[in-house]
mmCIF file of C-alpha atoms in Angstrom:
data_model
loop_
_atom_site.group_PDB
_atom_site.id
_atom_site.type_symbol
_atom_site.label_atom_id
_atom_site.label_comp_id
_atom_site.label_asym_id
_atom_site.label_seq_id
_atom_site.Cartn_x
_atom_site.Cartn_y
_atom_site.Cartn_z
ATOM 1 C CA UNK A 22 47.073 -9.397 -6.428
ATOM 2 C CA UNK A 23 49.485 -8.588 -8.991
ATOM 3 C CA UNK A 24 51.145 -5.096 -8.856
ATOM 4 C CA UNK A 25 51.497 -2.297 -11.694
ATOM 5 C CA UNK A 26 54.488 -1.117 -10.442
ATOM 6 C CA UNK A 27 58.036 -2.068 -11.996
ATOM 7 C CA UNK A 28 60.457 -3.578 -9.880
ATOM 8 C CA UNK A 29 63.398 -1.404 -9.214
ATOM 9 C CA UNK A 30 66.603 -3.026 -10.245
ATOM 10 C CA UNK A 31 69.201 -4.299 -7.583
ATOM 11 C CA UNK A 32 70.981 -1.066 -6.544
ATOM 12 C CA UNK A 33 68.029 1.375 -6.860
ATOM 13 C CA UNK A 34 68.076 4.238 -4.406
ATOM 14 C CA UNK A 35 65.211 4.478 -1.293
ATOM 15 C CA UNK A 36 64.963 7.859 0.341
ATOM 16 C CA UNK A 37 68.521 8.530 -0.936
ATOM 17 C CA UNK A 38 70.083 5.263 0.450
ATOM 18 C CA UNK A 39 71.480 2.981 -1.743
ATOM 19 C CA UNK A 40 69.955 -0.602 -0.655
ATOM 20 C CA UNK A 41 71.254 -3.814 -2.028
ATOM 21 C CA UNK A 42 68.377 -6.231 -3.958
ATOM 22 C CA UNK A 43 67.499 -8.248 -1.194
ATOM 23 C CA UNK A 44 66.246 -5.109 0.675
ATOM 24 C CA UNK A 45 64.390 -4.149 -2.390
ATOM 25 C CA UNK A 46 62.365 -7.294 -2.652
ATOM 26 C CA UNK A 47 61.434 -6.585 0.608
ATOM 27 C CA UNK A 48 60.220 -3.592 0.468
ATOM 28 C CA UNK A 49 58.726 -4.277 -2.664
ATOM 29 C CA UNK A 50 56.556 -6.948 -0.821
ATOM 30 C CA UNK A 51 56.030 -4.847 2.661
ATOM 31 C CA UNK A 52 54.039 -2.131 -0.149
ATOM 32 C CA UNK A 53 51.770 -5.307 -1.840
ATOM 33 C CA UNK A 54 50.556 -6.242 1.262
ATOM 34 C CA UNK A 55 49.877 -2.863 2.345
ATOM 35 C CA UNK A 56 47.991 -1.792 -1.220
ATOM 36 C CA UNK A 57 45.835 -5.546 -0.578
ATOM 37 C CA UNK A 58 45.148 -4.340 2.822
ATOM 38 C CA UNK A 59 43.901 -1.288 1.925
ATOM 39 C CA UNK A 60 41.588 -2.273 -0.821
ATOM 40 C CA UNK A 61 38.332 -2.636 -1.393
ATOM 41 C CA UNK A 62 36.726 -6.122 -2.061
ATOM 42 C CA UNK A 63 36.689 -7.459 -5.230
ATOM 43 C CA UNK A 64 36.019 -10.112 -7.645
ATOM 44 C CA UNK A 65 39.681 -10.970 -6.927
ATOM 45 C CA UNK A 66 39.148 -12.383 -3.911
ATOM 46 C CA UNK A 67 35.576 -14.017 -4.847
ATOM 47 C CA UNK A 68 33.664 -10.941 -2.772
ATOM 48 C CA UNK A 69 31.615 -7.942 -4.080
ATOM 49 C CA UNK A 70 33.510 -4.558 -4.546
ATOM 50 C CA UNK A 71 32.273 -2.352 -2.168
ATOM 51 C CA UNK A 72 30.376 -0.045 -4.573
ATOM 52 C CA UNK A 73 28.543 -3.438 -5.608
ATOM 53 C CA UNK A 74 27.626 -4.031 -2.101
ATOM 54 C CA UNK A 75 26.138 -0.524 -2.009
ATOM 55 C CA UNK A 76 23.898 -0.787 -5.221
ATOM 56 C CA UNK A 77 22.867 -4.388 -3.880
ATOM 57 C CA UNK A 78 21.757 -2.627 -0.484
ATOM 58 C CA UNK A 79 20.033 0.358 -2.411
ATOM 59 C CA UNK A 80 18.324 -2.588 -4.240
ATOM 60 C CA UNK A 81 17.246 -4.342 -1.347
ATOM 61 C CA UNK A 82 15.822 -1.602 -0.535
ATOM 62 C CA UNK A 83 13.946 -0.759 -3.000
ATOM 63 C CA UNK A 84 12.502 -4.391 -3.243
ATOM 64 C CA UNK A 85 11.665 -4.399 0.603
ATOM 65 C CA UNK A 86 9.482 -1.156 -0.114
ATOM 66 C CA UNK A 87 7.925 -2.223 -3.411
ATOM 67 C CA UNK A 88 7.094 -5.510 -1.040
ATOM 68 C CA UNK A 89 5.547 -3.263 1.846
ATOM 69 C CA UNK A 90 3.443 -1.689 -0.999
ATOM 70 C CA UNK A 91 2.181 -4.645 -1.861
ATOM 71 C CA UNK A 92 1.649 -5.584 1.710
ATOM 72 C CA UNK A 93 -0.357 -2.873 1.989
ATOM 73 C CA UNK A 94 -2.347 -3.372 -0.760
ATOM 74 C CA UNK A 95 -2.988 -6.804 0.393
ATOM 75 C CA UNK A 96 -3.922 -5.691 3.724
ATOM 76 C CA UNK A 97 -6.049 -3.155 2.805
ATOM 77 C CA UNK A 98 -8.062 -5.804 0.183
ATOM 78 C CA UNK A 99 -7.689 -8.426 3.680
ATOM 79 C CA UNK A 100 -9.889 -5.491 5.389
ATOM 80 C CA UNK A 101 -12.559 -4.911 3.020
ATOM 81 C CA UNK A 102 -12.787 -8.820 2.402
ATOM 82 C CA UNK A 103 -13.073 -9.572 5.934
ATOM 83 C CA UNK A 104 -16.299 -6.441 6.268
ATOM 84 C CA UNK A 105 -17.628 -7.956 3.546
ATOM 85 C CA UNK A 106 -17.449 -11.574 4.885
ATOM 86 C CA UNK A 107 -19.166 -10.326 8.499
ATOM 87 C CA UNK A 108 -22.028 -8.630 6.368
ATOM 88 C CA UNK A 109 -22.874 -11.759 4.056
ATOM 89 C CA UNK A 110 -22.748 -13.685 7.395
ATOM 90 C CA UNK A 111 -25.354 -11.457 9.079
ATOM 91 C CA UNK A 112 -27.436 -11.117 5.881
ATOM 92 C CA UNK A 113 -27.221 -15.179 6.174
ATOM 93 C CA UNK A 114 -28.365 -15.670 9.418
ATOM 94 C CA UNK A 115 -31.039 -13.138 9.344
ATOM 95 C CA UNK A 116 -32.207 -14.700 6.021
ATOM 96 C CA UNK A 117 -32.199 -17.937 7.936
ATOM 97 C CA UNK A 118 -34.282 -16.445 10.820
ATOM 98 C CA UNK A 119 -36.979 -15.514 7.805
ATOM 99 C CA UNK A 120 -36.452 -18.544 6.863
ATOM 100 C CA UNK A 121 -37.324 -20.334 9.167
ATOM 101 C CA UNK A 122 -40.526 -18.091 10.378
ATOM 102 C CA UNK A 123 -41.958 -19.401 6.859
ATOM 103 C CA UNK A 124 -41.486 -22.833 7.049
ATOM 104 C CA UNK A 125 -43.258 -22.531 10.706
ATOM 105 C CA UNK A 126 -45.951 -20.909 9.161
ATOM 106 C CA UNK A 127 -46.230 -23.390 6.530
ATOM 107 C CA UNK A 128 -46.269 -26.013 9.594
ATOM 108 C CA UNK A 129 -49.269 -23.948 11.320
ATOM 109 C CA UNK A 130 -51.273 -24.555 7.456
ATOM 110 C CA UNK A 131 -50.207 -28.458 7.469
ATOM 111 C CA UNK A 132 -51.472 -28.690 11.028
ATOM 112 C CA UNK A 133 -54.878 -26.496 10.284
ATOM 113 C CA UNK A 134 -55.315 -28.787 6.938
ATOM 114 C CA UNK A 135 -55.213 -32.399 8.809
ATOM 115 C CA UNK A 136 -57.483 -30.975 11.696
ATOM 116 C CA UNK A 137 -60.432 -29.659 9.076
ATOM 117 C CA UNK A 138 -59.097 -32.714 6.789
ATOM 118 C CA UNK A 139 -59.801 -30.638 3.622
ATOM 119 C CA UNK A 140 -58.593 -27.446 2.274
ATOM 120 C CA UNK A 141 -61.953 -26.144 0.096
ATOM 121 C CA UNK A 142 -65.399 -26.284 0.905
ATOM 122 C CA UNK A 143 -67.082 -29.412 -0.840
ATOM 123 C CA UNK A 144 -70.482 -30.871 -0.724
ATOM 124 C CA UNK A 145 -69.892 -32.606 2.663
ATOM 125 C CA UNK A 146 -69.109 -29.246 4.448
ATOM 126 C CA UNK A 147 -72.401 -28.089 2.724
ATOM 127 C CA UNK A 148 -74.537 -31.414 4.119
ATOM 128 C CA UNK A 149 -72.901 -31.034 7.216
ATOM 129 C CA UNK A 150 -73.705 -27.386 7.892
ATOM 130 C CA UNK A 151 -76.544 -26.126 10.050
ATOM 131 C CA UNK A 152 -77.803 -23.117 7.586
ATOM 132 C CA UNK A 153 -77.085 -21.810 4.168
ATOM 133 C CA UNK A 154 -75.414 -19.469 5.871
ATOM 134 C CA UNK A 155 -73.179 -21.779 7.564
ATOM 135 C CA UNK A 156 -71.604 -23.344 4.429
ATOM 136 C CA UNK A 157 -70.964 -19.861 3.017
ATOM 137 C CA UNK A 158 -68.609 -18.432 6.259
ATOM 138 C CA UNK A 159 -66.608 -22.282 6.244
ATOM 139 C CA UNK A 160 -66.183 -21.636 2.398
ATOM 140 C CA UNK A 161 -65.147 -17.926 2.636
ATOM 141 C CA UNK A 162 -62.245 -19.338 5.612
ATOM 142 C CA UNK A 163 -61.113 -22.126 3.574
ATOM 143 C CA UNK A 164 -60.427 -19.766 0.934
ATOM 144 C CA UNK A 165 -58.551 -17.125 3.074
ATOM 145 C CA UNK A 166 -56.726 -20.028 4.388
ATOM 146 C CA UNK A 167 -55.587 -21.290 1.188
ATOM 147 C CA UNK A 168 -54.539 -17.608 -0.497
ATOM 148 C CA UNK A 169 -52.745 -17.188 2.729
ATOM 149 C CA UNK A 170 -51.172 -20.461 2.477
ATOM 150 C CA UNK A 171 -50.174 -19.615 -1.322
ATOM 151 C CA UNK A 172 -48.416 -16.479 0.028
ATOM 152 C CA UNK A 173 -46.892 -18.777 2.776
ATOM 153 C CA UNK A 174 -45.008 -21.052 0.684
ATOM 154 C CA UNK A 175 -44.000 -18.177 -2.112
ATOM 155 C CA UNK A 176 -42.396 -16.330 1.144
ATOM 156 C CA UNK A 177 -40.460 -19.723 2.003
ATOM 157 C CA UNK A 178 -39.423 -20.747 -1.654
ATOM 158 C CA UNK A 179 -38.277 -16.378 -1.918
ATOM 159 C CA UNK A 180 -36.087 -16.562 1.306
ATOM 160 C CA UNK A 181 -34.925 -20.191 0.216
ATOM 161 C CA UNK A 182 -33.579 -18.931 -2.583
ATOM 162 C CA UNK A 183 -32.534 -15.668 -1.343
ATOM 163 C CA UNK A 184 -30.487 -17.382 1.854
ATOM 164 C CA UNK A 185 -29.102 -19.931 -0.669
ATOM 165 C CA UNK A 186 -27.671 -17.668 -2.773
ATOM 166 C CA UNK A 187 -26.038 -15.513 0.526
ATOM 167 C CA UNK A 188 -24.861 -18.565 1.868
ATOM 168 C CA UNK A 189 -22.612 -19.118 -1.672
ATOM 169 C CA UNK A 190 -21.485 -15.631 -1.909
ATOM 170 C CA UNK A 191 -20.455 -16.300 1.566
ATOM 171 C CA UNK A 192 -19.016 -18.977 0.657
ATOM 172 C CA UNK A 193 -16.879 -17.399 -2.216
ATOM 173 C CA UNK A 194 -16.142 -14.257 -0.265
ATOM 174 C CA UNK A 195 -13.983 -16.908 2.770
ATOM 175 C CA UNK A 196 -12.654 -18.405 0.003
ATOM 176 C CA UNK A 197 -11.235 -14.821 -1.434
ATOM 177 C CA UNK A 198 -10.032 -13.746 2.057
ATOM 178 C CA UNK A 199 -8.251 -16.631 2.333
ATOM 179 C CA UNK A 200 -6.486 -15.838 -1.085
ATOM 180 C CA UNK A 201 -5.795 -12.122 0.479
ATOM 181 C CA UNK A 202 -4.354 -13.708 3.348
ATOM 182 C CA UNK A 203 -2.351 -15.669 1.875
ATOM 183 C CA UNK A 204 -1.142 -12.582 -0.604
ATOM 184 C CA UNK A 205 -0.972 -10.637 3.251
ATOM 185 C CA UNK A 206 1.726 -13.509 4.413
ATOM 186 C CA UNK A 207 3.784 -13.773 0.838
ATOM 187 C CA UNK A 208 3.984 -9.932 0.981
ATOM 188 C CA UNK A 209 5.185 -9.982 4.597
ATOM 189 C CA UNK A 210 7.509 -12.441 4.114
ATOM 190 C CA UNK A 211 8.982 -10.806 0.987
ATOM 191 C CA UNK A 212 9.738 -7.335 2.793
ATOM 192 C CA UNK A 213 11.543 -9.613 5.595
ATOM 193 C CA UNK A 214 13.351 -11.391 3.737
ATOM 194 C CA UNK A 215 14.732 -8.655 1.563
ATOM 195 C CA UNK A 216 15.389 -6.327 4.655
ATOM 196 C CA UNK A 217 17.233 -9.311 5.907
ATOM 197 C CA UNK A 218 19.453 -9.520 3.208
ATOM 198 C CA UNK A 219 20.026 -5.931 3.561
ATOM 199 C CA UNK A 220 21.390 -6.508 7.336
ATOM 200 C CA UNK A 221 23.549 -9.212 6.534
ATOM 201 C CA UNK A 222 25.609 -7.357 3.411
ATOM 202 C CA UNK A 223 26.316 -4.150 5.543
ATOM 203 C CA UNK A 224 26.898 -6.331 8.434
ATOM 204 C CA UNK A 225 29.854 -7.858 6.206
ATOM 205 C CA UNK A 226 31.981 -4.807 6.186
ATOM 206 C CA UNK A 227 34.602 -3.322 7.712
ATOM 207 C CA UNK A 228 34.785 -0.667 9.813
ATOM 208 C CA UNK A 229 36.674 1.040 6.685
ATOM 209 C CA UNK A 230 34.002 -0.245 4.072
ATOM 210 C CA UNK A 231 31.423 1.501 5.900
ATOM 211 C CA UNK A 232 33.330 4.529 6.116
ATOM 212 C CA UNK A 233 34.043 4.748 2.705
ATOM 213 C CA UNK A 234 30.090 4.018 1.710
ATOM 214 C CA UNK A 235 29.442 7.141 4.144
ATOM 215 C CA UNK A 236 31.492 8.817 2.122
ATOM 216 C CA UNK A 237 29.826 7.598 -1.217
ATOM 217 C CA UNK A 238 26.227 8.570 0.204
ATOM 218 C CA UNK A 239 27.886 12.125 1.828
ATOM 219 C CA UNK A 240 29.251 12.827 -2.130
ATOM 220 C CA UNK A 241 25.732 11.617 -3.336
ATOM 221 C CA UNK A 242 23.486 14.004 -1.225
ATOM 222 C CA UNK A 243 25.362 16.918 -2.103
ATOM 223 C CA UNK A 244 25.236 15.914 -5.620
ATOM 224 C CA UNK A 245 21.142 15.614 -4.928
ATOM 225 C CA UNK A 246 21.258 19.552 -3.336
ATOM 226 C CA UNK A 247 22.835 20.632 -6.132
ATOM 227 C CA UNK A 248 20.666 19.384 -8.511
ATOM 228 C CA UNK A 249 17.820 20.652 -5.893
ATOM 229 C CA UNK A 250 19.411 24.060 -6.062
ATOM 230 C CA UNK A 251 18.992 24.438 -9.630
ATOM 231 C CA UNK A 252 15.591 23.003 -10.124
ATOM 232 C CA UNK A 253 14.570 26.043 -6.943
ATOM 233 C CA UNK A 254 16.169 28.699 -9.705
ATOM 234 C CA UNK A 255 14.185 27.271 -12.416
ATOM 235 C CA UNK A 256 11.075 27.146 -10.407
ATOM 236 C CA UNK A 257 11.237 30.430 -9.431
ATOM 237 C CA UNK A 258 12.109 32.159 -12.477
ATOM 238 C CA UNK A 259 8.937 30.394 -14.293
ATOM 239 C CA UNK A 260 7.001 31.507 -11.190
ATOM 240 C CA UNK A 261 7.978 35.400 -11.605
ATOM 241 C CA UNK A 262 6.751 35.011 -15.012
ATOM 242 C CA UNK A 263 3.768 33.483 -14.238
ATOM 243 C CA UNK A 264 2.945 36.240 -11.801
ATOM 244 C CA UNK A 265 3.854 38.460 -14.530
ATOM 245 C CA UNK A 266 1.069 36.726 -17.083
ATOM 246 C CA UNK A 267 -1.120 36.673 -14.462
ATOM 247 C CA UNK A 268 -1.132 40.468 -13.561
ATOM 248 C CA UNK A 269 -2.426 41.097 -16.767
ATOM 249 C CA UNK A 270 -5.375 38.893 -17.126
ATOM 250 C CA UNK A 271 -8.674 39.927 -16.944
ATOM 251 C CA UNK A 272 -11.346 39.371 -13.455
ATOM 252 C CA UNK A 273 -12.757 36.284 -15.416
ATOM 253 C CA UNK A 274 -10.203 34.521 -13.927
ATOM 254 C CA UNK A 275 -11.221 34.980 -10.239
ATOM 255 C CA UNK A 276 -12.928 31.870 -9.588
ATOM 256 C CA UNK A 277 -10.128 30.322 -10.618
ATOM 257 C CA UNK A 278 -7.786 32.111 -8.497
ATOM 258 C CA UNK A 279 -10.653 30.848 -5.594
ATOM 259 C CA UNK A 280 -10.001 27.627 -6.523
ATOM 260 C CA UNK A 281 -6.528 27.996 -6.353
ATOM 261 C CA UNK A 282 -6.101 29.719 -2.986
ATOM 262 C CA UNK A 283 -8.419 26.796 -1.630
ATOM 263 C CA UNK A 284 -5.347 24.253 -2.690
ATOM 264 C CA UNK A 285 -3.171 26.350 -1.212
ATOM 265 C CA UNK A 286 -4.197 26.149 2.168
ATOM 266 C CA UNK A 287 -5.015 22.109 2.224
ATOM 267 C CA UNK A 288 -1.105 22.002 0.917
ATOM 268 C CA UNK A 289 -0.187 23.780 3.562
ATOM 269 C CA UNK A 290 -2.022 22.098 6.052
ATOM 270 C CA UNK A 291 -0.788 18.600 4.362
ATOM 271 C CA UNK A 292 2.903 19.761 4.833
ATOM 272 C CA UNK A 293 2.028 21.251 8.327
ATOM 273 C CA UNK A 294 1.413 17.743 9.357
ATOM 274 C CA UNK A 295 3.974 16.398 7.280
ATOM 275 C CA UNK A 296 6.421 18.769 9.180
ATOM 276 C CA UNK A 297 5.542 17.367 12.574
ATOM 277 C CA UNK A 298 6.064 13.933 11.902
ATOM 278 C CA UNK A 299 10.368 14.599 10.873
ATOM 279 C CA UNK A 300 12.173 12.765 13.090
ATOM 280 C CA UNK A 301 9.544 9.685 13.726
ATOM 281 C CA UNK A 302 11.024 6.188 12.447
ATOM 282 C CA UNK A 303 10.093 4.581 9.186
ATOM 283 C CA UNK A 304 8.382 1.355 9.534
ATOM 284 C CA UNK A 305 6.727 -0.570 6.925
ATOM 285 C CA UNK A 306 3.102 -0.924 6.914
ATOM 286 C CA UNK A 307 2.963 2.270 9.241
ATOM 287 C CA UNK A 308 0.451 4.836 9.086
ATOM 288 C CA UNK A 309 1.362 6.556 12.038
ATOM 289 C CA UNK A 310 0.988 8.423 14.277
ATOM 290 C CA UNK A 311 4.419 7.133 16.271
ATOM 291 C CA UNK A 312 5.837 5.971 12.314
ATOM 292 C CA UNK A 313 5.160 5.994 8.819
ATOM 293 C CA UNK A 314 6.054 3.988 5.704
ATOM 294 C CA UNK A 315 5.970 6.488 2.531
ATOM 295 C CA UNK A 316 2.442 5.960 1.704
ATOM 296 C CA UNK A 317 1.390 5.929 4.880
ATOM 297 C CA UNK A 318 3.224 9.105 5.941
ATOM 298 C CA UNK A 319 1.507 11.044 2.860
ATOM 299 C CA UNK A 320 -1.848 9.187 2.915
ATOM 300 C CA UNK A 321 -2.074 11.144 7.164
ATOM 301 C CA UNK A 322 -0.961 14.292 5.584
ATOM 302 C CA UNK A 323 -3.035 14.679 3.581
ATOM 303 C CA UNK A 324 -6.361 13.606 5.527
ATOM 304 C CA UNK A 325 -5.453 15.823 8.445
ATOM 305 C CA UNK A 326 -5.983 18.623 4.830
ATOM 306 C CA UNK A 327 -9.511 16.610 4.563
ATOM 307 C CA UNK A 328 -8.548 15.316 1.286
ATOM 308 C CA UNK A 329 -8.978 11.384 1.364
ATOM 309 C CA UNK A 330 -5.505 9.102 -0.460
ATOM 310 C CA UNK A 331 -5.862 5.791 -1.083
ATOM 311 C CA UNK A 332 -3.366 3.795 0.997
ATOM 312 C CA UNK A 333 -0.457 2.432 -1.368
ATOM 313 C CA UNK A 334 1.517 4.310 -4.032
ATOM 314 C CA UNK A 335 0.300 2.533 -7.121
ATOM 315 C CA UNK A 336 -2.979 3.922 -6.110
ATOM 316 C CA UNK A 337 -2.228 7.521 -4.651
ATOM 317 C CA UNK A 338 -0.399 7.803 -7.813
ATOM 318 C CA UNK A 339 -3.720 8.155 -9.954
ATOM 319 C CA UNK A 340 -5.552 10.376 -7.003
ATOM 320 C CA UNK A 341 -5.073 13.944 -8.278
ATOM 321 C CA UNK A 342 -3.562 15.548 -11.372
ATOM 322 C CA UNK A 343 -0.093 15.053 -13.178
ATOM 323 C CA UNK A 344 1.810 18.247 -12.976
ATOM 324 C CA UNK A 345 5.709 18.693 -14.670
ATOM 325 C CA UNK A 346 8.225 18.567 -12.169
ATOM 326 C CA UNK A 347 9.135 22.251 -13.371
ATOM 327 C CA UNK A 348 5.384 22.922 -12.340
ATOM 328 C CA UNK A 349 6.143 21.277 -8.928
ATOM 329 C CA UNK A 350 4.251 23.339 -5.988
ATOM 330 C CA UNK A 351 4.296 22.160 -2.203
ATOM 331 C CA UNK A 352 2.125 19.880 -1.178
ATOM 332 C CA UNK A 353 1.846 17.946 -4.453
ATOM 333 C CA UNK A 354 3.384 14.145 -4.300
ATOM 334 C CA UNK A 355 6.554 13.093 -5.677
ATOM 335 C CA UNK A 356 7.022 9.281 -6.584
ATOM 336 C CA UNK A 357 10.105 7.280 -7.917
ATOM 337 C CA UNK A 358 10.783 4.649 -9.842
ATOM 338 C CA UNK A 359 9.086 2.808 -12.710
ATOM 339 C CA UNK A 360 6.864 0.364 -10.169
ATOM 340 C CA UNK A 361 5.813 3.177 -8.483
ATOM 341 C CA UNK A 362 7.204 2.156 -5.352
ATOM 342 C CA UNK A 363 8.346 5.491 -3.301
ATOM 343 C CA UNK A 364 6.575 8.513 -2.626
ATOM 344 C CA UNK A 365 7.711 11.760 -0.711
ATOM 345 C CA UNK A 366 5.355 15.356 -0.254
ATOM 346 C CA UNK A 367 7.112 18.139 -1.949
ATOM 347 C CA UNK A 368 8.379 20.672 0.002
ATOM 348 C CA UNK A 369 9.618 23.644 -2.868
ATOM 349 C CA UNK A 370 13.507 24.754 -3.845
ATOM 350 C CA UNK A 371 13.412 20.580 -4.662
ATOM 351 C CA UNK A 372 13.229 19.376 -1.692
ATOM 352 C CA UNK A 373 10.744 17.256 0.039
ATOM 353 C CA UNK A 374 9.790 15.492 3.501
ATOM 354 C CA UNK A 375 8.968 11.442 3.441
ATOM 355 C CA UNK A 376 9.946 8.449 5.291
ATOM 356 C CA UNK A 377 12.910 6.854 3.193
ATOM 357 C CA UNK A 378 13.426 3.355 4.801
ATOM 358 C CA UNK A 379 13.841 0.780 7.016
ATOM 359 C CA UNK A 380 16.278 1.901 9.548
ATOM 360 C CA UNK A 381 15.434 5.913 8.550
ATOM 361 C CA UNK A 382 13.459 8.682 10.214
ATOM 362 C CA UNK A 383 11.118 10.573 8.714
ATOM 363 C CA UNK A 384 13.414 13.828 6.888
ATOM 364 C CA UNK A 385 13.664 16.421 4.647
ATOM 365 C CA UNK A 386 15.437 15.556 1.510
ATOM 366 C CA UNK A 387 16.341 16.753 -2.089
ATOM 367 C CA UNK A 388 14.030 14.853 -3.980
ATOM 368 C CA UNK A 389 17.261 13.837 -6.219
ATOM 369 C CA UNK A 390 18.786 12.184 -3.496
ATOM 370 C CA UNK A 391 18.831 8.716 -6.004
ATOM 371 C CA UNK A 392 19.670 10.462 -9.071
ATOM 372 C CA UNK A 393 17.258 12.355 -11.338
ATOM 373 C CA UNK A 394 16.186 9.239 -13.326
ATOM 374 C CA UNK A 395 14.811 7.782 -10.240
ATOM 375 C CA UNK A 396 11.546 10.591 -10.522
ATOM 376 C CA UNK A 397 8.863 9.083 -11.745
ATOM 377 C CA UNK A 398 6.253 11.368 -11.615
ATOM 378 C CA UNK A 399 4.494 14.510 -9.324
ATOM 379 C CA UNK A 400 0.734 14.237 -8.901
ATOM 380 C CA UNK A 401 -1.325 17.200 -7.449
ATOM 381 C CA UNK A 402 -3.854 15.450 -4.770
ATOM 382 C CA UNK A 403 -5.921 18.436 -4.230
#
């Protein structure tokens, strides 16, 4: 690495010593290595400077939880498929059972047909009979026999059809699970393989590198709880004047002030749960209750409220009503990024409580804490 820094000329004084120019070349040498020591890696020395290695982490990241989302997705379409696969089975075999019942009964009519050797009453039967009377009771049986038949054989070709055409949606629905199976495995793989890659970059560094990237997150959390702090002031200062319109309002608005109190308390009972699950590891595909991914961390929150979330983000996402972030009230969900990939429960004064990643615990957080363009949206669930 080349150096800035102009070489002294021979004669130069050190510390107030006069040193001849051999010793200056020297020193001049001792304080290159020392500077290329010190540094961080670069494109220099063909390796990623260390705030590269740090976005490429974050990115990782970021792609190992958009990959458990779609994992979850996957497994959650893997779950239904597989329900509806066991149902079209039963409804098959049962269908078969009928099925089979007809065609028996159609067997009894064969059988009953080649023992009388006809199937209506002709002139024989009537020569044949004893009486009048006679011909009249084989003639009325014949032709029960054959309306019964008739309804014998429209049963079997009904449930023919009817077990044919379960037997093919059967049919499709394996060959669907398979596909979600198959999405279940590629979406597995994917969140491996990027959390992998995560490992092995931060395994790469130095004792000194990782310092100084604990230093870069340290700088960018208090940069998220300032931003926090001011979007508390501004939430609270459009609150007061809320209250303030609000005061002056006529009675008709009491049923919505009902309504409003009744949101209230299924927040609080969402972050109430939310609350006691700080501390508990992240793990993707988790809903708990020993770890949580983000969805699955918000999706228990708010059930133990008795409001029902779908189970990934890009989902949960549509399952309430879009509020500003300056309208922001705890309870409603926060989620980041423009796939939709992240979601926390908001907490108030900016802050909010979800399970960040692979390696995290479940925490309170400023919901800046990866820069204000990372919000995406806040959705009110109940």
């Amino acid at each position: 690495m080349a150096s800035h820094r102009k070489s002294r000329p021979a004669g130069t004084r050190v510390a107030g010593i006069r040193t001849p120019a051999l010793a200056t070349a020297a020193l001049t040498s001792v304080a290159l290595l020392s500077q290329t020591a010190n540094a961080s890696p670069s494109a220099d020395d063909g390796k990623p400077s260390l705030e590269e290695v740090e976005k490429k982490v974050d990115d990782l990241y970021r792609q190992a939880e958009s990959a458990t989302e779609n994992y979850n997705a996957a497994k959650e379409k893997t779950a239904k498929q597989r329900k509806r696969v066991d149902t079209l089975l039963d409804n098959v075999a049962q269908r078969t059972q009928k099925l089979n019942e007809a065609r028996e009964e159609l067997g009894s009519f064969a059988a009953a047909q080649y023992r009388t050797g006809a199937t209506t009453a002709d002139t024989a039967t009537f020569l044949l009979a004893d009486s009048p009377q006679d011909y009249f009771d084989q003639a009325q049986l014949m032709s029960r026999l054959t309306s019964r038949q008739k309804d014998a054989v429209d049963d079997y070709v009904t449930e023919q059809a009817a077990t044919m055409k379960q037997r093919r949606e059967a049919t499709e629905s394996l060959e669907t699970l398979t596909d979600s199976q198959d999405d279940l495995k590629t979406a597995k793989a994917t969140v491996q393989e990027k959390l992998t890659d995560a490992r092995v970059l931060l395994s790469q560094l130095t004792a000194q590198e990782k310092a100084r990237l604990a230093e870069i997150e340290k700088q960018k959390q208090e940069e998220a709880a300032r931003k926090a702090a001011e979007l508390a002031k501004q939430q609270a200062a459009a609150a007061a004047a809320a209250a303030a319109t609000e005061s002056t309002t006529s009675s008709s608005g009491s049923s919505s002030s009902s309504s409003s109190s009744t949101s209230s308390t299924k927040a609080e009972k969402a972050l109430a749960f939310a609350r006691a699950q700080i501390g508990k590891p992240y793990v993707w595909g988790a809903t708990g209750p020993d770890s949580y991914d983000c969805s699955g961390l918000t999706q228990a929150a708010w059930k133990a409220a008795g409001v029902t979330l779908p189970r990934t983000t890009y989902d949960q996402v549509n399952a309430g009503t879009t509020v500003s972030l300056a309208d922001a009230q705890p309870g409603d969900l926060v989620f980041f990024y423009d796939d939709v990939s992240h979601v926390g429960i908001y907490i108030g004064n900016g802050m909010m409580i979800h399970a960040p990643k692979p390696g995290a615990y479940v925490r309170e957080e400023s919901i800046y804490y990866d820069g204000e363009s990372g919000i995406h949206s806040v959705v009110r669930p109940a």
